[in-house]
Amino acid sequence: MAAEPAGAGGLRAPVPGRCGYFVERKKRFCRMIPAQGRRFCGEHGHQEEENDRKRIPCPLDPKHTVYEDQLQKHLKKCNSREKPKPAYFVKDINAGLKDATEILDEQQLPISSLSKEELEDLIKKLKKASNGINPILKDQMLSHQALQEALNDPKNGESAFKHLKQQASILGNMEKLHLLGPGRCFIEFGAGRGKLSHWVDIALQDAENVHFLLVERATTRFKVDGKHRKRDYIFERLQVDIQHLCLNKVPILEKEKLPVVGIGKHLCGAATDLALRCLVESYSTQYDERNEEPSPKRFKNDKTDIAFNNSADERSGKNVSENWKPVAGIVIALCCHHRCQWKHYVGREFFRTVGLGPVEFNYFQRMTSWATCGMRETITEASTIDAKSKDQSSDTEEHDQVHNRIECSSDSLQGQLTVEERKQIGRLCKFLIDQGRIKYLQQRGYNAALQYYTDSSVSLENVLLTAVPSQSSVPQPTA
């Protein structure tokens, strides 16, 4: 584009055919094209001296303006208008704590304001609560053949390779738990572009009676949904906050009796707790109340609820509905524990049983950032983390590493703890919060576990939460 020509006094003049409004913030003229015969573009039309029509800020979003005499017409089509709520929107159905007296004020004192004695007391509580819990996780770094071609494609850069490796391991763990099969509805929470559902679809190949629901509250660009529109099953996006999502009112789940599999890749902080409650309480409980008829007879060798062979009936998912739980499984890659909130946390009961409450939780969730921000012992490691942060911040699917850094720096404790001590305490805080989630699932009839699903060099947030119904919660065969 041609530069603005210099005018009298050294001031630049607008490019011919472009808007004559000078944008002070950018120190240049607006480059939008005005209507024929106009000096200013539509956005800056209120500057038009010869224009009698007045432009005012939009009351729904003051970032843009509108002609005053067209305000009512604009409000009906403005992108910032409140849109009709879908049937599956039920306000705060998964919010958790509704007693305002237990919700802490968000503006609490930072950890750096604690005295040495207060900090030591907090760490003692942490270690006491963690006593007797094995913090060592198993390595379940698996892969899946559906992604082998993409993993071996040299056109994929380092950032893409890291995402593919994580997705391959998630699918590998799903396959190990027998969650990849026909007659299922896969619900991806915090779906972003929907890449995880995309690879699950590739892995399922010709499996029949499979549907996908992609839950994402934000409008997302570069979605992969378009690749699946010509298939004969549902690949649907639910633009709603998980906090307000009632799965029982989603049309496809109302219509078909399909077990659901909840999945997510780097589901940040409180979103994990909201998703667990959405599946385990809001959906499972309400479904059981709605369907109280006895389950059909199940034979001893009937494993259609957890495994599939190559028969035509099982490819179509016909046998799956005979014995099933509303939630067949949960596979979620965890991250951003510093964004957890007590009012949404599913492990509050666990925290109380170990002598902790909302005050300790508030500090522990902040201290979790120490587990990742302390990894800077050498210049090489620091540069690696910086490069990784740039890669992840450019991908909307990845967790917010920059935010994690801010949390860490704002709560730094100069001289009180070494880098290694902060890392160990941060990991223990993350583990304790995750342990509350495990106990929550176990109490509701699930075999739940935590495992490392990828190497820390691929992602610093490398823990996977898995859960499947325990055998005791599955209907047993009758004599």
Short mmCIF file of C-alpha atoms in Angstrom, two decimals:
data_model
loop_
_atom_site.label_atom_id
_atom_site.label_comp_id
_atom_site.label_asym_id
_atom_site.label_seq_id
_atom_site.Cartn_x
_atom_site.Cartn_y
_atom_site.Cartn_z
CA MET A 1 0.00 0.00 0.00
CA ALA A 2 1.23 3.45 -0.87
CA ALA A 3 2.42 5.62 2.00
CA GLU A 4 0.47 8.72 2.95
CA PRO A 5 1.88 11.70 1.02
CA ALA A 6 3.46 14.43 3.14
CA GLY A 7 1.43 17.65 3.42
CA ALA A 8 2.24 21.12 4.60
CA GLY A 9 4.15 21.35 7.86
CA GLY A 10 5.39 17.76 7.52
CA LEU A 11 1.97 16.25 8.27
CA ARG A 12 0.95 13.31 6.12
CA ALA A 13 -2.21 13.47 4.06
CA PRO A 14 -4.57 10.50 3.56
CA VAL A 15 -4.03 8.21 0.60
CA PRO A 16 -6.36 9.21 -2.26
CA GLY A 17 -9.58 7.18 -2.16
CA ARG A 18 -9.09 6.30 1.51
CA CYS A 19 -10.72 7.57 4.71
CA GLY A 20 -9.58 11.00 5.86
CA TYR A 21 -9.79 10.23 9.59
CA PHE A 22 -6.46 10.38 11.47
CA VAL A 23 -6.14 7.45 13.93
CA GLU A 24 -4.22 8.96 16.83
CA ARG A 25 -3.41 5.60 18.39
CA LYS A 26 -1.76 4.33 15.19
CA LYS A 27 -0.32 7.70 14.16
CA ARG A 28 -1.69 7.35 10.63
CA PHE A 29 -4.84 7.87 8.60
CA CYS A 30 -7.55 5.22 8.45
CA ARG A 31 -7.12 3.03 5.39
CA MET A 32 -10.75 2.02 4.93
CA ILE A 33 -12.48 2.94 1.67
CA PRO A 34 -15.28 5.53 2.07
CA ALA A 35 -18.49 5.52 0.03
CA GLN A 36 -18.45 7.41 -3.24
CA GLY A 37 -18.57 11.14 -2.63
CA ARG A 38 -17.70 10.74 1.06
CA ARG A 39 -14.58 11.85 2.86
CA PHE A 40 -14.77 9.36 5.74
CA CYS A 41 -15.53 5.63 5.93
CA GLY A 42 -18.64 4.28 7.62
CA GLU A 43 -16.89 3.84 10.95
CA HIS A 44 -15.73 7.46 11.02
CA GLY A 45 -18.73 8.91 9.20
CA HIS A 46 -19.65 10.97 12.25
CA GLN A 47 -16.67 13.16 11.37
CA GLU A 48 -18.29 14.14 8.08
CA GLU A 49 -18.91 17.86 8.27
CA GLU A 50 -21.46 17.87 5.49
CA ASN A 51 -23.29 14.82 6.82
CA ASP A 52 -26.35 15.69 8.89
CA ARG A 53 -26.78 12.12 10.14
CA LYS A 54 -25.32 11.51 13.57
CA ARG A 55 -23.40 8.35 14.52
CA ILE A 56 -23.50 7.10 18.09
CA PRO A 57 -21.78 4.21 19.92
CA CYS A 58 -23.78 0.98 19.80
CA PRO A 59 -25.38 0.44 23.24
CA LEU A 60 -24.66 -3.32 22.97
CA ASP A 61 -21.00 -2.88 22.12
CA PRO A 62 -19.47 0.64 22.22
CA LYS A 63 -16.51 -0.57 20.15
CA HIS A 64 -18.50 0.21 17.02
CA THR A 65 -20.87 3.01 16.02
CA VAL A 66 -24.18 3.22 14.20
CA TYR A 67 -26.37 5.94 12.66
CA GLU A 68 -28.75 7.21 15.31
CA ASP A 69 -31.74 7.05 12.98
CA GLN A 70 -30.96 3.36 12.23
CA LEU A 71 -30.37 2.28 15.82
CA GLN A 72 -33.50 0.15 16.24
CA LYS A 73 -32.86 -1.67 12.97
CA HIS A 74 -29.22 -2.25 13.94
CA LEU A 75 -30.09 -3.65 17.39
CA LYS A 76 -32.07 -6.46 15.76
CA LYS A 77 -29.08 -7.71 13.78
CA CYS A 78 -26.07 -6.58 15.83
CA ASN A 79 -23.64 -9.46 16.42
CA SER A 80 -23.38 -8.40 20.07
CA ARG A 81 -27.12 -8.81 20.72
CA GLU A 82 -28.28 -11.42 23.22
CA LYS A 83 -29.30 -14.43 21.19
CA PRO A 84 -32.15 -16.79 22.15
CA LYS A 85 -30.99 -19.45 24.59
CA PRO A 86 -31.08 -23.03 23.26
CA ALA A 87 -33.18 -25.68 25.00
CA TYR A 88 -30.07 -27.22 26.60
CA PHE A 89 -29.17 -23.94 28.34
CA VAL A 90 -30.09 -24.24 32.03
CA LYS A 91 -28.48 -21.48 34.06
CA ASP A 92 -25.86 -22.67 36.57
CA ILE A 93 -26.95 -26.32 36.36
CA ASN A 94 -23.31 -27.43 36.72
CA ALA A 95 -22.08 -24.51 38.83
CA GLY A 96 -21.75 -26.47 42.05
CA LEU A 97 -21.71 -24.28 45.15
CA LYS A 98 -24.75 -22.01 45.36
CA ASP A 99 -24.36 -20.92 49.00
CA ALA A 100 -22.82 -17.45 48.69
CA THR A 101 -21.54 -17.57 52.28
CA GLU A 102 -18.95 -20.19 51.28
CA ILE A 103 -17.72 -18.36 48.18
CA LEU A 104 -14.51 -16.49 48.90
CA ASP A 105 -13.84 -12.96 47.82
CA GLU A 106 -11.76 -13.22 44.65
CA GLN A 107 -9.52 -10.33 45.74
CA GLN A 108 -7.50 -12.16 48.39
CA LEU A 109 -4.01 -11.30 49.50
CA PRO A 110 -1.29 -12.77 47.26
CA ILE A 111 0.95 -15.54 48.54
CA SER A 112 3.90 -13.13 48.55
CA SER A 113 2.17 -11.18 51.34
CA LEU A 114 2.28 -14.18 53.70
CA SER A 115 4.84 -14.16 56.46
CA LYS A 116 7.42 -16.92 56.63
CA GLU A 117 5.53 -18.55 59.50
CA GLU A 118 2.20 -18.41 57.65
CA LEU A 119 3.75 -19.93 54.55
CA GLU A 120 5.38 -22.72 56.56
CA ASP A 121 2.05 -23.48 58.23
CA LEU A 122 0.35 -23.63 54.81
CA ILE A 123 2.98 -26.05 53.47
CA LYS A 124 2.62 -28.24 56.59
CA LYS A 125 -1.14 -28.47 55.94
CA LEU A 126 -0.43 -29.43 52.35
CA LYS A 127 1.97 -32.21 53.28
CA LYS A 128 -0.30 -33.51 56.04
CA ALA A 129 -3.28 -33.66 53.68
CA SER A 130 -1.14 -35.48 51.09
CA ASN A 131 0.24 -37.97 53.59
CA GLY A 132 -0.67 -41.53 52.63
CA ILE A 133 -1.47 -40.63 49.01
CA ASN A 134 1.02 -41.93 46.47
CA PRO A 135 1.96 -38.95 44.28
CA ILE A 136 3.81 -41.11 41.72
CA LEU A 137 1.78 -41.54 38.53
CA LYS A 138 2.12 -44.29 35.94
CA ASP A 139 3.41 -43.56 32.46
CA GLN A 140 0.73 -44.21 29.86
CA MET A 141 2.42 -42.57 26.87
CA LEU A 142 0.60 -44.39 24.11
CA SER A 143 -0.13 -43.76 20.45
CA HIS A 144 -2.75 -44.65 17.86
CA GLN A 145 -2.40 -45.79 14.29
CA ALA A 146 -4.95 -43.21 13.10
CA LEU A 147 -2.33 -40.48 13.56
CA GLN A 148 0.74 -42.31 12.31
CA GLU A 149 0.65 -40.75 8.87
CA ALA A 150 0.31 -37.24 10.30
CA LEU A 151 3.06 -37.89 12.86
CA ASN A 152 5.42 -38.97 10.10
CA ASP A 153 4.55 -36.08 7.79
CA PRO A 154 7.62 -33.78 7.54
CA LYS A 155 5.35 -30.86 6.59
CA ASN A 156 4.12 -30.64 10.17
CA GLY A 157 6.23 -28.27 12.25
CA GLU A 158 7.37 -28.74 15.82
CA SER A 159 4.25 -27.17 17.34
CA ALA A 160 1.89 -29.29 15.21
CA PHE A 161 3.91 -32.41 16.03
CA LYS A 162 3.52 -31.78 19.77
CA HIS A 163 -0.25 -31.47 19.43
CA LEU A 164 -0.44 -34.60 17.29
CA LYS A 165 1.63 -36.57 19.77
CA GLN A 166 -0.70 -35.60 22.61
CA GLN A 167 -3.81 -36.40 20.57
CA ALA A 168 -2.34 -39.78 19.59
CA SER A 169 -1.71 -40.63 23.24
CA ILE A 170 -5.23 -39.58 24.26
CA LEU A 171 -6.67 -41.86 21.56
CA GLY A 172 -4.33 -44.65 22.64
CA ASN A 173 -5.60 -44.38 26.21
CA MET A 174 -9.21 -44.33 24.97
CA GLU A 175 -8.57 -47.49 22.98
CA LYS A 176 -7.00 -49.17 26.00
CA LEU A 177 -10.16 -48.41 27.99
CA HIS A 178 -12.34 -49.79 25.13
CA LEU A 179 -14.00 -46.42 24.61
CA LEU A 180 -13.51 -46.31 20.84
CA GLY A 181 -16.42 -48.13 19.26
CA PRO A 182 -19.88 -47.82 17.66
CA GLY A 183 -23.07 -46.72 19.34
CA ARG A 184 -21.50 -43.81 21.22
CA CYS A 185 -21.83 -40.07 21.48
CA PHE A 186 -18.48 -38.37 21.99
CA ILE A 187 -18.67 -35.01 23.76
CA GLU A 188 -15.57 -32.83 23.47
CA PHE A 189 -15.51 -30.16 26.17
CA GLY A 190 -13.56 -26.98 25.40
CA ALA A 191 -13.44 -28.19 21.80
CA GLY A 192 -11.76 -25.17 20.20
CA ARG A 193 -11.24 -26.12 16.56
CA GLY A 194 -12.44 -29.66 17.24
CA LYS A 195 -9.21 -31.45 16.34
CA LEU A 196 -9.53 -34.13 19.05
CA SER A 197 -13.01 -35.12 17.82
CA HIS A 198 -11.63 -35.09 14.29
CA TRP A 199 -9.02 -37.72 15.16
CA VAL A 200 -11.51 -39.81 17.14
CA ASP A 201 -13.66 -39.85 14.00
CA ILE A 202 -10.68 -40.96 11.89
CA ALA A 203 -9.91 -43.72 14.40
CA LEU A 204 -13.49 -45.03 14.33
CA GLN A 205 -13.42 -45.37 10.52
CA ASP A 206 -16.66 -47.12 9.47
CA ALA A 207 -18.24 -47.51 12.92
CA GLU A 208 -21.96 -46.84 12.77
CA ASN A 209 -24.32 -44.92 15.03
CA VAL A 210 -21.60 -42.54 16.25
CA HIS A 211 -22.22 -38.88 16.99
CA PHE A 212 -20.09 -35.95 18.13
CA LEU A 213 -21.01 -32.93 20.23
CA LEU A 214 -18.39 -30.16 20.41
CA VAL A 215 -18.89 -27.86 23.39
CA GLU A 216 -17.25 -24.43 23.13
CA ARG A 217 -18.55 -21.15 24.55
CA ALA A 218 -16.51 -18.92 22.21
CA THR A 219 -16.82 -18.39 18.51
CA THR A 220 -13.93 -20.29 16.93
CA ARG A 221 -12.14 -19.74 13.64
CA PHE A 222 -10.60 -22.42 11.40
CA LYS A 223 -12.86 -25.19 12.70
CA VAL A 224 -12.46 -28.67 11.25
CA ASP A 225 -16.21 -29.36 11.41
CA GLY A 226 -16.60 -28.76 7.68
CA LYS A 227 -14.69 -31.97 6.93
CA HIS A 228 -17.47 -33.98 8.54
CA ARG A 229 -20.64 -32.38 7.18
CA LYS A 230 -21.15 -34.95 4.42
CA ARG A 231 -21.14 -37.91 6.80
CA ASP A 232 -24.36 -39.63 7.84
CA TYR A 233 -24.02 -38.88 11.53
CA ILE A 234 -24.22 -35.77 13.69
CA PHE A 235 -21.16 -33.59 14.13
CA GLU A 236 -22.72 -30.71 16.07
CA ARG A 237 -21.34 -27.67 17.87
CA LEU A 238 -22.94 -26.48 21.13
CA GLN A 239 -21.94 -22.86 21.73
CA VAL A 240 -22.61 -22.67 25.44
CA ASP A 241 -20.66 -22.39 28.68
CA ILE A 242 -20.26 -25.82 30.30
CA GLN A 243 -21.63 -24.25 33.47
CA HIS A 244 -25.07 -23.98 31.83
CA LEU A 245 -25.08 -27.14 29.68
CA CYS A 246 -27.87 -29.66 30.33
CA LEU A 247 -27.06 -32.74 28.24
CA ASN A 248 -30.49 -34.25 28.84
CA LYS A 249 -32.01 -31.50 26.72
CA VAL A 250 -29.64 -31.88 23.77
CA PRO A 251 -31.89 -33.17 20.93
CA ILE A 252 -29.68 -36.08 19.81
CA LEU A 253 -29.34 -37.37 23.40
CA GLU A 254 -33.08 -37.01 23.95
CA LYS A 255 -33.80 -38.92 20.76
CA GLU A 256 -31.26 -41.75 20.94
CA LYS A 257 -30.26 -43.88 23.88
CA LEU A 258 -26.52 -43.63 23.47
CA PRO A 259 -23.82 -43.82 26.15
CA VAL A 260 -21.63 -40.73 26.11
CA VAL A 261 -17.85 -40.44 26.31
CA GLY A 262 -16.56 -37.13 27.67
CA ILE A 263 -13.22 -36.03 26.24
CA GLY A 264 -11.06 -32.91 26.40
CA LYS A 265 -7.54 -31.77 25.62
CA HIS A 266 -6.17 -29.22 28.07
CA LEU A 267 -9.49 -28.37 29.69
CA CYS A 268 -8.49 -25.40 31.79
CA GLY A 269 -9.07 -25.15 35.54
CA ALA A 270 -12.71 -24.90 36.59
CA ALA A 271 -13.87 -26.12 33.18
CA THR A 272 -12.74 -29.64 34.16
CA ASP A 273 -14.89 -29.55 37.30
CA LEU A 274 -17.86 -28.19 35.35
CA ALA A 275 -17.49 -30.96 32.75
CA LEU A 276 -17.28 -33.69 35.40
CA ARG A 277 -20.39 -32.41 37.14
CA CYS A 278 -22.16 -32.04 33.79
CA LEU A 279 -21.53 -35.72 33.01
CA VAL A 280 -21.68 -37.42 36.39
CA GLU A 281 -24.42 -35.42 38.12
CA SER A 282 -26.52 -33.41 35.69
CA TYR A 283 -26.65 -36.08 32.95
CA SER A 284 -26.26 -39.45 34.69
CA THR A 285 -28.51 -38.67 37.67
CA GLN A 286 -31.29 -37.11 35.64
CA TYR A 287 -31.12 -39.93 33.08
CA ASP A 288 -31.43 -42.58 35.78
CA GLU A 289 -34.46 -40.78 37.21
CA ARG A 290 -35.99 -40.62 33.75
CA ASN A 291 -35.36 -44.28 32.90
CA GLU A 292 -36.15 -46.47 35.90
CA GLU A 293 -37.17 -49.58 33.95
CA PRO A 294 -35.08 -52.68 34.84
CA SER A 295 -32.12 -53.50 32.67
CA PRO A 296 -32.44 -56.53 30.38
CA LYS A 297 -30.76 -59.82 31.24
CA ARG A 298 -27.01 -59.89 30.72
CA PHE A 299 -25.00 -63.05 30.15
CA LYS A 300 -21.72 -63.72 31.87
CA ASN A 301 -19.68 -63.46 28.68
CA ASP A 302 -21.50 -60.34 27.45
CA LYS A 303 -18.93 -57.56 27.18
CA THR A 304 -20.67 -55.34 24.68
CA ASP A 305 -20.60 -52.43 27.12
CA ILE A 306 -16.82 -52.31 27.19
CA ALA A 307 -15.48 -54.04 24.10
CA PHE A 308 -16.36 -54.57 20.47
CA ASN A 309 -15.58 -57.27 17.92
CA ASN A 310 -15.88 -57.15 14.16
CA SER A 311 -19.42 -58.51 13.79
CA ALA A 312 -21.92 -56.56 11.73
CA ASP A 313 -24.24 -56.05 14.72
CA GLU A 314 -21.53 -54.57 16.87
CA ARG A 315 -20.24 -52.32 14.10
CA SER A 316 -23.74 -50.87 13.97
CA GLY A 317 -23.87 -50.52 17.74
CA LYS A 318 -27.04 -52.62 18.12
CA ASN A 319 -25.82 -54.56 21.13
CA VAL A 320 -24.39 -51.55 22.91
CA SER A 321 -27.71 -50.29 24.23
CA GLU A 322 -28.53 -53.56 26.00
CA ASN A 323 -26.20 -52.93 28.93
CA TRP A 324 -24.80 -49.50 29.35
CA LYS A 325 -24.22 -46.62 31.72
CA PRO A 326 -25.25 -43.10 30.62
CA VAL A 327 -21.56 -42.17 30.79
CA ALA A 328 -19.34 -44.86 29.27
CA GLY A 329 -16.10 -43.07 30.09
CA ILE A 330 -14.21 -39.84 30.68
CA VAL A 331 -10.79 -38.94 29.26
CA ILE A 332 -9.57 -35.40 29.96
CA ALA A 333 -6.08 -33.92 29.72
CA LEU A 334 -5.81 -31.57 32.70
CA CYS A 335 -4.21 -28.13 32.87
CA CYS A 336 -4.23 -24.66 34.41
CA HIS A 337 -5.02 -25.63 38.00
CA HIS A 338 -4.42 -21.99 38.96
CA ARG A 339 -7.76 -21.24 37.28
CA CYS A 340 -9.71 -23.61 39.52
CA GLN A 341 -12.43 -22.09 41.71
CA TRP A 342 -13.74 -23.36 45.03
CA LYS A 343 -17.37 -22.73 44.08
CA HIS A 344 -17.03 -25.05 41.04
CA TYR A 345 -14.55 -27.58 42.45
CA VAL A 346 -15.96 -31.13 42.68
CA GLY A 347 -13.53 -32.20 45.41
CA ARG A 348 -14.76 -29.93 48.20
CA GLU A 349 -15.89 -32.89 50.30
CA PHE A 350 -12.44 -34.47 49.97
CA PHE A 351 -10.76 -31.23 51.05
CA ARG A 352 -12.94 -31.05 54.16
CA THR A 353 -12.17 -34.65 55.12
CA VAL A 354 -8.43 -33.83 55.19
CA GLY A 355 -8.97 -30.71 57.28
CA LEU A 356 -8.85 -28.13 54.50
CA GLY A 357 -11.29 -25.51 53.30
CA PRO A 358 -11.78 -22.67 50.83
CA VAL A 359 -8.94 -20.56 52.26
CA GLU A 360 -6.34 -23.27 51.81
CA PHE A 361 -7.76 -24.17 48.40
CA ASN A 362 -7.41 -20.57 47.26
CA TYR A 363 -3.72 -20.57 48.12
CA PHE A 364 -3.04 -24.07 46.80
CA GLN A 365 -4.58 -23.35 43.40
CA ARG A 366 -2.27 -20.34 43.08
CA MET A 367 0.73 -22.37 44.17
CA THR A 368 0.09 -24.95 41.42
CA SER A 369 1.71 -22.55 38.94
CA TRP A 370 5.02 -23.14 40.72
CA ALA A 371 5.10 -26.64 39.22
CA THR A 372 5.62 -25.28 35.71
CA CYS A 373 7.08 -21.79 36.14
CA GLY A 374 10.05 -23.00 38.16
CA MET A 375 11.61 -25.05 35.35
CA ARG A 376 14.40 -22.64 34.43
CA GLU A 377 17.56 -24.09 35.90
CA THR A 378 19.56 -23.55 32.74
CA ILE A 379 19.56 -21.11 29.87
CA THR A 380 18.79 -23.97 27.49
CA GLU A 381 15.69 -25.00 29.40
CA ALA A 382 14.54 -21.41 29.66
CA SER A 383 14.81 -20.87 25.91
CA THR A 384 12.96 -24.14 25.28
CA ILE A 385 10.09 -23.07 27.53
CA ASP A 386 9.94 -19.65 25.89
CA ALA A 387 9.68 -21.25 22.44
CA LYS A 388 7.01 -23.65 23.69
CA SER A 389 5.05 -20.78 25.21
CA LYS A 390 5.04 -18.97 21.86
CA ASP A 391 3.88 -22.10 20.05
CA GLN A 392 1.08 -22.75 22.51
CA SER A 393 -0.13 -19.18 22.77
CA SER A 394 -0.66 -19.16 19.02
CA ASP A 395 -2.95 -22.21 19.18
CA THR A 396 -6.40 -21.71 20.67
CA GLU A 397 -6.55 -25.35 21.73
CA GLU A 398 -3.56 -25.14 24.06
CA HIS A 399 -3.60 -23.98 27.68
CA ASP A 400 -2.64 -20.42 28.51
CA GLN A 401 1.04 -20.71 29.40
CA VAL A 402 1.51 -16.94 29.51
CA HIS A 403 -1.24 -16.60 32.13
CA ASN A 404 0.50 -19.29 34.15
CA ARG A 405 3.71 -17.24 34.05
CA ILE A 406 1.86 -14.15 35.30
CA GLU A 407 0.37 -16.10 38.21
CA CYS A 408 3.81 -17.39 39.11
CA SER A 409 5.57 -14.04 38.96
CA SER A 410 2.87 -12.27 40.98
CA ASP A 411 3.14 -14.85 43.76
CA SER A 412 6.91 -15.25 43.75
CA LEU A 413 8.64 -15.59 47.10
CA GLN A 414 12.03 -13.97 46.88
CA GLY A 415 14.51 -15.86 49.04
CA GLN A 416 11.99 -17.93 51.02
CA LEU A 417 11.97 -21.01 48.78
CA THR A 418 14.36 -22.39 46.20
CA VAL A 419 13.27 -23.12 42.63
CA GLU A 420 13.28 -26.87 43.31
CA GLU A 421 11.21 -26.46 46.48
CA ARG A 422 8.63 -24.39 44.60
CA LYS A 423 8.42 -27.04 41.88
CA GLN A 424 7.82 -29.84 44.39
CA ILE A 425 5.20 -27.86 46.30
CA GLY A 426 3.47 -26.84 43.08
CA ARG A 427 3.28 -30.45 41.91
CA LEU A 428 1.90 -31.52 45.28
CA CYS A 429 -0.80 -28.83 45.09
CA LYS A 430 -1.80 -29.99 41.59
CA PHE A 431 -1.88 -33.60 42.74
CA LEU A 432 -4.02 -32.80 45.80
CA ILE A 433 -6.58 -30.90 43.69
CA ASP A 434 -6.68 -33.76 41.18
CA GLN A 435 -7.02 -36.27 44.01
CA GLY A 436 -10.24 -34.53 45.02
CA ARG A 437 -11.56 -35.12 41.50
CA ILE A 438 -10.59 -38.80 41.67
CA LYS A 439 -12.42 -39.26 45.01
CA TYR A 440 -15.47 -37.49 43.58
CA LEU A 441 -15.62 -39.94 40.65
CA GLN A 442 -14.96 -42.98 42.83
CA GLN A 443 -17.82 -42.08 45.16
CA ARG A 444 -20.11 -42.03 42.13
CA GLY A 445 -19.24 -45.47 40.87
CA TYR A 446 -16.27 -44.90 38.55
CA ASN A 447 -12.82 -46.40 38.36
CA ALA A 448 -10.80 -43.19 38.05
CA ALA A 449 -7.06 -42.74 37.61
CA LEU A 450 -4.36 -40.19 36.84
CA GLN A 451 -1.44 -40.93 34.53
CA TYR A 452 1.23 -39.20 32.49
CA TYR A 453 0.11 -39.34 28.87
CA THR A 454 2.98 -37.43 27.28
CA ASP A 455 6.51 -36.33 28.11
CA SER A 456 7.09 -33.00 29.87
CA SER A 457 9.20 -31.91 26.89
CA VAL A 458 6.02 -32.08 24.78
CA SER A 459 3.76 -30.37 27.32
CA LEU A 460 4.36 -29.29 30.90
CA GLU A 461 0.69 -30.10 31.55
CA ASN A 462 1.01 -33.83 30.88
CA VAL A 463 -1.49 -35.51 33.24
CA LEU A 464 -4.53 -37.38 31.92
CA LEU A 465 -7.66 -38.06 33.98
CA THR A 466 -9.54 -41.22 32.97
CA ALA A 467 -12.68 -42.79 34.40
CA VAL A 468 -14.92 -45.72 33.44
CA PRO A 469 -17.87 -47.21 35.33
CA SER A 470 -16.73 -49.74 37.92
CA GLN A 471 -17.99 -53.31 37.64
CA SER A 472 -20.02 -52.92 40.83
CA SER A 473 -22.00 -50.09 39.20
CA VAL A 474 -22.77 -52.10 36.05
CA PRO A 475 -25.96 -54.20 36.18
CA GLN A 476 -25.07 -57.80 36.99
CA PRO A 477 -26.65 -60.87 35.30
CA THR A 478 -29.76 -62.29 36.92
CA ALA A 479 -30.10 -65.95 37.74
#
